[in-house]
Short mmCIF file of C-alpha atoms and ligand atoms in Angstrom, two decimals:
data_model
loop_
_atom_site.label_atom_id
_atom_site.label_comp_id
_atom_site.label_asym_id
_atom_site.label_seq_id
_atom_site.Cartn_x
_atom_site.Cartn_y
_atom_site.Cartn_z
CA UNK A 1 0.00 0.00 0.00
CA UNK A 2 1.26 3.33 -0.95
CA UNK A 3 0.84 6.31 1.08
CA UNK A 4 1.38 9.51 0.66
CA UNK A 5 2.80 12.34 3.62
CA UNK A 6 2.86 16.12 3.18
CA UNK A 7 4.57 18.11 5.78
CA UNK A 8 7.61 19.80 6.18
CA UNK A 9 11.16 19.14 7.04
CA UNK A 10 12.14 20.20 10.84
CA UNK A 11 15.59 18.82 10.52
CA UNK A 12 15.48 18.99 14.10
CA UNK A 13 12.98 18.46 16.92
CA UNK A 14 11.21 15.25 15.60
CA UNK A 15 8.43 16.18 13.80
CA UNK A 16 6.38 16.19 10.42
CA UNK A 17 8.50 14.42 8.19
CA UNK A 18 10.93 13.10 10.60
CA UNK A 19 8.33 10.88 12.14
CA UNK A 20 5.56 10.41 9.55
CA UNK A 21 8.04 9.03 6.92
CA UNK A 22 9.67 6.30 10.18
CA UNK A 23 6.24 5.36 11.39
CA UNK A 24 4.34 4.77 8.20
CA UNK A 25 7.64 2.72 7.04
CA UNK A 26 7.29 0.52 10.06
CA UNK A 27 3.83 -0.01 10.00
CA UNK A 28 4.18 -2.01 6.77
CA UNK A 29 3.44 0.87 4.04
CA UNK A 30 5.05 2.70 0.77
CA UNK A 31 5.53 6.31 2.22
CA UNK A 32 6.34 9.04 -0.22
CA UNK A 33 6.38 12.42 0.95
CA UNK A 34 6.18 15.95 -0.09
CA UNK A 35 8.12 18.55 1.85
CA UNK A 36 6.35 21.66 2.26
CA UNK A 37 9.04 23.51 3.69
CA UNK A 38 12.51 23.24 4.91
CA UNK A 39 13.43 24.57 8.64
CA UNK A 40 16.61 23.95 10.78
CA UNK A 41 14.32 23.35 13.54
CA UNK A 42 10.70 23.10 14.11
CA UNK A 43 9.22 26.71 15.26
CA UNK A 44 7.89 25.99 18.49
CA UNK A 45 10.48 27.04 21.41
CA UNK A 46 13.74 27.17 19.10
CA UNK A 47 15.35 30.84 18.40
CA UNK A 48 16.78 31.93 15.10
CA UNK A 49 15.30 28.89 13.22
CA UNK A 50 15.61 28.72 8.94
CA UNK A 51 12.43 28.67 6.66
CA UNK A 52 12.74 27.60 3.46
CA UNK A 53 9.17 27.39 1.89
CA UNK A 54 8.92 24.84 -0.79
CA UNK A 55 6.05 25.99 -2.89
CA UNK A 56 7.73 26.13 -6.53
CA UNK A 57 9.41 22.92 -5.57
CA UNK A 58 6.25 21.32 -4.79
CA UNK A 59 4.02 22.15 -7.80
CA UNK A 60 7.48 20.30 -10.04
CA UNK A 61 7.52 17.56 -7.91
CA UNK A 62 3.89 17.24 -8.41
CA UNK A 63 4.00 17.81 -12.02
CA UNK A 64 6.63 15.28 -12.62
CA UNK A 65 4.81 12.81 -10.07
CA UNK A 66 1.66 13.53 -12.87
CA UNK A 67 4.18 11.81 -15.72
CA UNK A 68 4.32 8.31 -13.25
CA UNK A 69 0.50 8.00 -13.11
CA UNK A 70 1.34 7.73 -8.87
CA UNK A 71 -1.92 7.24 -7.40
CA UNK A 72 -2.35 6.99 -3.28
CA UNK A 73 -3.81 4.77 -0.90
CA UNK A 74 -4.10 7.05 1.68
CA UNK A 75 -2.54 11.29 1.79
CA UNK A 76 -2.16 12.79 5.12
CA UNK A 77 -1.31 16.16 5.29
CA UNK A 78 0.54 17.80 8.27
CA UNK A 79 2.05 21.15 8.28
CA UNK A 80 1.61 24.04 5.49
CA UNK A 81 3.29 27.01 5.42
CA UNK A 82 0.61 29.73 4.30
CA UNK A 83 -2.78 29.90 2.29
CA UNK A 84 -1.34 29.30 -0.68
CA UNK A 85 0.15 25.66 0.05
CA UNK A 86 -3.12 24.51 1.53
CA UNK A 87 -5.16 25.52 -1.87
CA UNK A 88 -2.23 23.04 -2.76
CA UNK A 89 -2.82 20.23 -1.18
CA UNK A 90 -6.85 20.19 -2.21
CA UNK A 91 -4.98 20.19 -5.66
CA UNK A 92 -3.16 17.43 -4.64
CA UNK A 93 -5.99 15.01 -3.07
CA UNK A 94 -8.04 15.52 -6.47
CA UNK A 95 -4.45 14.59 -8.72
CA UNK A 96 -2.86 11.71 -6.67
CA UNK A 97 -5.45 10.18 -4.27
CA UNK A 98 -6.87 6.69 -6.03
CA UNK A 99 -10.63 6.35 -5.54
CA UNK A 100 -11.87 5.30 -2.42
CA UNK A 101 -8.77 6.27 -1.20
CA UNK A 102 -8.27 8.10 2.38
CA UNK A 103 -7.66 11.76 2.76
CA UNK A 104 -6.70 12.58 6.32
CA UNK A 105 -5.69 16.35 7.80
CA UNK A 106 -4.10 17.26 10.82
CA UNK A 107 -5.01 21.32 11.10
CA UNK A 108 -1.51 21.86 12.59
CA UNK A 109 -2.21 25.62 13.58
CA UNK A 110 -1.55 25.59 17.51
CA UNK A 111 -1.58 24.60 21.04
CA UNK A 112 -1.67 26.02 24.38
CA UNK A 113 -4.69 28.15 23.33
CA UNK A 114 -2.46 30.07 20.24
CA UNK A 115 -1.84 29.93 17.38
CA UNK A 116 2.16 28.21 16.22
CA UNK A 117 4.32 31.54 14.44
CA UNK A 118 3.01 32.79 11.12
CA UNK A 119 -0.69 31.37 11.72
CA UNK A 120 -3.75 33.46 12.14
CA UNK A 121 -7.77 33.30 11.93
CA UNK A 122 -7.65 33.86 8.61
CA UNK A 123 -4.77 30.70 7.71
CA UNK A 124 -7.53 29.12 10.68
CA UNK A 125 -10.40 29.33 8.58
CA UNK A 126 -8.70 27.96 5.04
CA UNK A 127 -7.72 25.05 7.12
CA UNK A 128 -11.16 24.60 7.75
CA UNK A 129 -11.83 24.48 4.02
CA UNK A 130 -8.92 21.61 3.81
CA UNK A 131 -11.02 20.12 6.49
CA UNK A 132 -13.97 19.87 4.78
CA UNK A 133 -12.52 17.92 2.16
CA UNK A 134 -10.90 15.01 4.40
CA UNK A 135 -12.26 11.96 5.59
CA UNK A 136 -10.44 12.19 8.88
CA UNK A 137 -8.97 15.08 10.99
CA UNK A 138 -7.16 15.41 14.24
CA UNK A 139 -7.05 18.51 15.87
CA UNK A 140 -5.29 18.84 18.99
CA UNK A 141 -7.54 20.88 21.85
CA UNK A 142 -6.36 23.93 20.55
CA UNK A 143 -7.10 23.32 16.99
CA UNK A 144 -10.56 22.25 17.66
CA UNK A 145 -10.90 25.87 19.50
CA UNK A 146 -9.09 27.81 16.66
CA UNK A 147 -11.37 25.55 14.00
CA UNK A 148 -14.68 26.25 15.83
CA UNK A 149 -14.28 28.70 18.07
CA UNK A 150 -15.59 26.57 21.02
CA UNK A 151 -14.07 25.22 23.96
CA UNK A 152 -16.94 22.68 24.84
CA UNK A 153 -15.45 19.53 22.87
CA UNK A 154 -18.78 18.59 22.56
CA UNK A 155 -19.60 21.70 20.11
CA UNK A 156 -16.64 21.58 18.54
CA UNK A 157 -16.92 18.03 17.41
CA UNK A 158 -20.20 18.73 16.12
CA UNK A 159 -19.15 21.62 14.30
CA UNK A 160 -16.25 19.71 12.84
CA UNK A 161 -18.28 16.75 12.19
CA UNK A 162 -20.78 19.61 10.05
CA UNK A 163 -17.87 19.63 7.41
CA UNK A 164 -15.98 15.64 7.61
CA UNK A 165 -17.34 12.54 8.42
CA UNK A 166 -14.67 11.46 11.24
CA UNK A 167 -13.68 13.98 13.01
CA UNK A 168 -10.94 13.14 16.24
CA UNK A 169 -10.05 15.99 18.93
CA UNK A 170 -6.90 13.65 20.43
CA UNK A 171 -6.06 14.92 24.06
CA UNK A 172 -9.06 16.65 24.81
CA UNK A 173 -8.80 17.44 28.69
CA UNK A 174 -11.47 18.04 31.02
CA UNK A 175 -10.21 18.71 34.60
CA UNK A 176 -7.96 16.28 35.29
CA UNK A 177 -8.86 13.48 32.64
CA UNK A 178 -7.31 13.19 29.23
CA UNK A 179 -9.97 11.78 26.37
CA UNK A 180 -9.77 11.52 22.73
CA UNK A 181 -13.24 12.46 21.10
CA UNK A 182 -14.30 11.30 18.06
CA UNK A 183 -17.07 10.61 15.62
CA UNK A 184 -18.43 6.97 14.73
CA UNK A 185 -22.14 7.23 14.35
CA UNK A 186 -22.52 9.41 17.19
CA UNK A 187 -20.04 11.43 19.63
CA UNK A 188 -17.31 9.23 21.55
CA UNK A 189 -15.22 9.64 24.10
CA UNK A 190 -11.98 7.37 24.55
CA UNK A 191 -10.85 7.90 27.91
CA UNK A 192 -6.87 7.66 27.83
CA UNK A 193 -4.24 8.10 30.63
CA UNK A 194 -3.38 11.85 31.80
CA UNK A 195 0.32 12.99 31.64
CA UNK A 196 0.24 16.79 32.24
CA UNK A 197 2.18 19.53 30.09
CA UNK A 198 2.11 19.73 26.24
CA UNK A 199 5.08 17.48 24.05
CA UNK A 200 5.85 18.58 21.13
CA UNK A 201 5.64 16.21 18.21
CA UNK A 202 3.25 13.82 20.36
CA UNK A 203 0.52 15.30 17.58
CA UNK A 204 2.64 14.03 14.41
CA UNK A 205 3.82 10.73 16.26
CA UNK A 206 -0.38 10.39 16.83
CA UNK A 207 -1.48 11.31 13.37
CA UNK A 208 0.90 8.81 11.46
CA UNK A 209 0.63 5.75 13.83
CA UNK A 210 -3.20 6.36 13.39
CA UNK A 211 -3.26 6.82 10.10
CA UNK A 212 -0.29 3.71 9.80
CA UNK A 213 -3.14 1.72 11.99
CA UNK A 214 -6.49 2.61 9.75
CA UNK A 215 -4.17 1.53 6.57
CA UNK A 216 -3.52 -1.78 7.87
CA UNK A 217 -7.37 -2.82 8.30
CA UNK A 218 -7.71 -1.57 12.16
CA UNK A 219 -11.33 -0.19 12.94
CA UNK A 220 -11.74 3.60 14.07
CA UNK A 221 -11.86 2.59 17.39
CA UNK A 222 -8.84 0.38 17.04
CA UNK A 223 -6.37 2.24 15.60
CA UNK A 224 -7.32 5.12 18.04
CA UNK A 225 -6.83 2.76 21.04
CA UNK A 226 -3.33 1.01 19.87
CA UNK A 227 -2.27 4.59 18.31
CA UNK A 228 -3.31 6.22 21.62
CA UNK A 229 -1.18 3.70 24.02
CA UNK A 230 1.98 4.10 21.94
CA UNK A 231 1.81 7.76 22.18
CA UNK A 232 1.63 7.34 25.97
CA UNK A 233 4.80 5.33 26.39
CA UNK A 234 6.37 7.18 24.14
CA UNK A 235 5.26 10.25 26.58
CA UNK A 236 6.38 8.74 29.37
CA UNK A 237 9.61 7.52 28.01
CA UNK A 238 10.31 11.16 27.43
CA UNK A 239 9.34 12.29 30.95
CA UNK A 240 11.24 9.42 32.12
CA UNK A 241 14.54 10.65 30.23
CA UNK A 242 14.55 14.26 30.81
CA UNK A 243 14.74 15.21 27.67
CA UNK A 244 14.30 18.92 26.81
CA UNK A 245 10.39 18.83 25.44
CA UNK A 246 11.50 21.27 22.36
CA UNK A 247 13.75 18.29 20.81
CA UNK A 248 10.12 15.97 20.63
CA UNK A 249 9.16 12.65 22.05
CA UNK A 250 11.09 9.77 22.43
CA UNK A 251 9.29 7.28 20.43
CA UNK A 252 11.81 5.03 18.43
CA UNK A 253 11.92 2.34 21.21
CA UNK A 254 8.19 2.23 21.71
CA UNK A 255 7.73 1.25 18.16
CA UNK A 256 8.07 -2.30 18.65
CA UNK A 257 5.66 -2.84 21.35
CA UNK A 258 3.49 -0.50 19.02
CA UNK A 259 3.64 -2.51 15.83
CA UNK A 260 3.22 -6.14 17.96
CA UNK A 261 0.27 -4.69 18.30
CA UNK A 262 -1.00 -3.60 15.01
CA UNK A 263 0.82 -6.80 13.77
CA UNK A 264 -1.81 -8.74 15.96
CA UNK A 265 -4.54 -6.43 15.09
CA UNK A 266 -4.31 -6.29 11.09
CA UNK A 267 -6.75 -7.49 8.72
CA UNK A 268 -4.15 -6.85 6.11
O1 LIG B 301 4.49 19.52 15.31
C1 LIG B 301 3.84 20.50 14.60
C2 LIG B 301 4.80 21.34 13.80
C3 LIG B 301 5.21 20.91 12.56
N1 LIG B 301 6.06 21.62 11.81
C4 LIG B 301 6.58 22.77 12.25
C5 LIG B 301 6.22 23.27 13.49
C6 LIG B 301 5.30 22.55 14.29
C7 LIG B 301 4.92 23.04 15.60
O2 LIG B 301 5.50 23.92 16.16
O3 LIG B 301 6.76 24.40 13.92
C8 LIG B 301 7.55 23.51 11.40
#
């Protein structure tokens, strides 16, 4: 199965590309990938970081992608630089994504309650276009409140659910619990274990093992649960080590306990 990941390249700080393109591999599928954008480090807590946007670069790729008659199983898209690369990426689902295939979005605009560098309501509300074009999307807490403009999850996953059919707020807390909330047939709640603070990357590591898990056959449900307990030990690993939350989560070692799983869970 082929897959295909757009995001950018944080050369450091395990993110986007760094960990879609490792994850997807190990979990048994053909990922290509699309840089958006070229940083030294990701933007969130490092000074003086690079920006190289890849928009020219993206539309040749694409073009010369056209010539191979490449066709996708599944396109996730991550991180986009401005308004312009999301109108993109819609251009990109309608070129490359095979019929039935999935489209899945992460609105990467935020957390903490505001908004990453270089994002605003405006870059909020073409996301919610891209949105409405997806078959799945998973926006953090703060993304569901930039998206909607409502704290109460239950709102919010409405409103998302107004414009895609499976919409998943992953890590939505209510005093002191941690749930994911999702869509499937009606609103659910997946309770899942609390580790306070925000980790950066745990949002990218989340969106590829889930989207890794829903390409090998796993239910919804399923690849919410498995994707949801790897991200934990992969949180607590991190806590465990000390390691300066800026540089990402410490998830290589938990990917073997996480694919055992999926490996006993795939229909495919
Ligand atoms: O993890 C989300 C993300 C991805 N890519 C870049 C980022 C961030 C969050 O800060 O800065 C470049």
């Amino acid at each position: 199965m082929r897959v295909l990941a757009i995001n950018d390249i944080s050369c450091v700080g395990k993110c986007s590309l760094t960990v879609a393109l490792p994850v997807l591999t190990a979990c048994g599928l053909t990922c290509d990938i699309l840089p958006t954008a070229l940083l030294s480090t990701h933007t969130g807590g490092f000074v003086g970081y690079t920006f190289l946007p890849l928009d020219d670069e993206m539309k040749k790729i694409a073009d010369h992608w056209e010539t191979l008659g490449l066709k996708y199983d599944l396109i996730y898209s991550g991180y986009l630089g401005s308004r312009a690369q999301i109108a993109f990426v819609k251009d990109i689902k309608r070129r490359f994504l095979r019929q039935g295939g999935i489209f899945a979005v992460d609105p990467v605009l935020g957390d903490n309650f505001t908004f990453y560098k270089g994002f605003d309501d405006a870059f909020a509300r073409e996301m919610l276009s891209l949105c409405a074009e997806a078959d799945y999307i998973l926006p953090n807490e703060t993304e569901s409140f930039l998206l909607t403009g409502t704290r109460d999850f239950s709102a919010a996953l409405r409103a998302l659910h107004d414009v895609c059919p499976h919409p998943v707020i992953t890590g939505a807390k209510t005093q002191d619990k941690y749930e994911i909330c999702y869509y499937d047939g009606g609103e659910k709640r997946m309770p899942i274990p609390c580790v306070e603070g925000s980790f950066h990357g745990a949002g990218d590591v989340f969106a590829s093992a889930f989207c890794g898990c829903l390409m090998r056959g796993l239910s919804q449900e399923r690849a919410l649960a498995v994707t949801a307990k790897f991200c934990y030990n992969a949180i607590l690993r991190t806590r465990r080590e000390v390691t300066d939350r800026k540089y990402g989560l410490n998830y290589e070692r938990e990917i073997y306990p996480f694919l055992t799983e999926l490996e006993r869970e795939a229909k495919n």
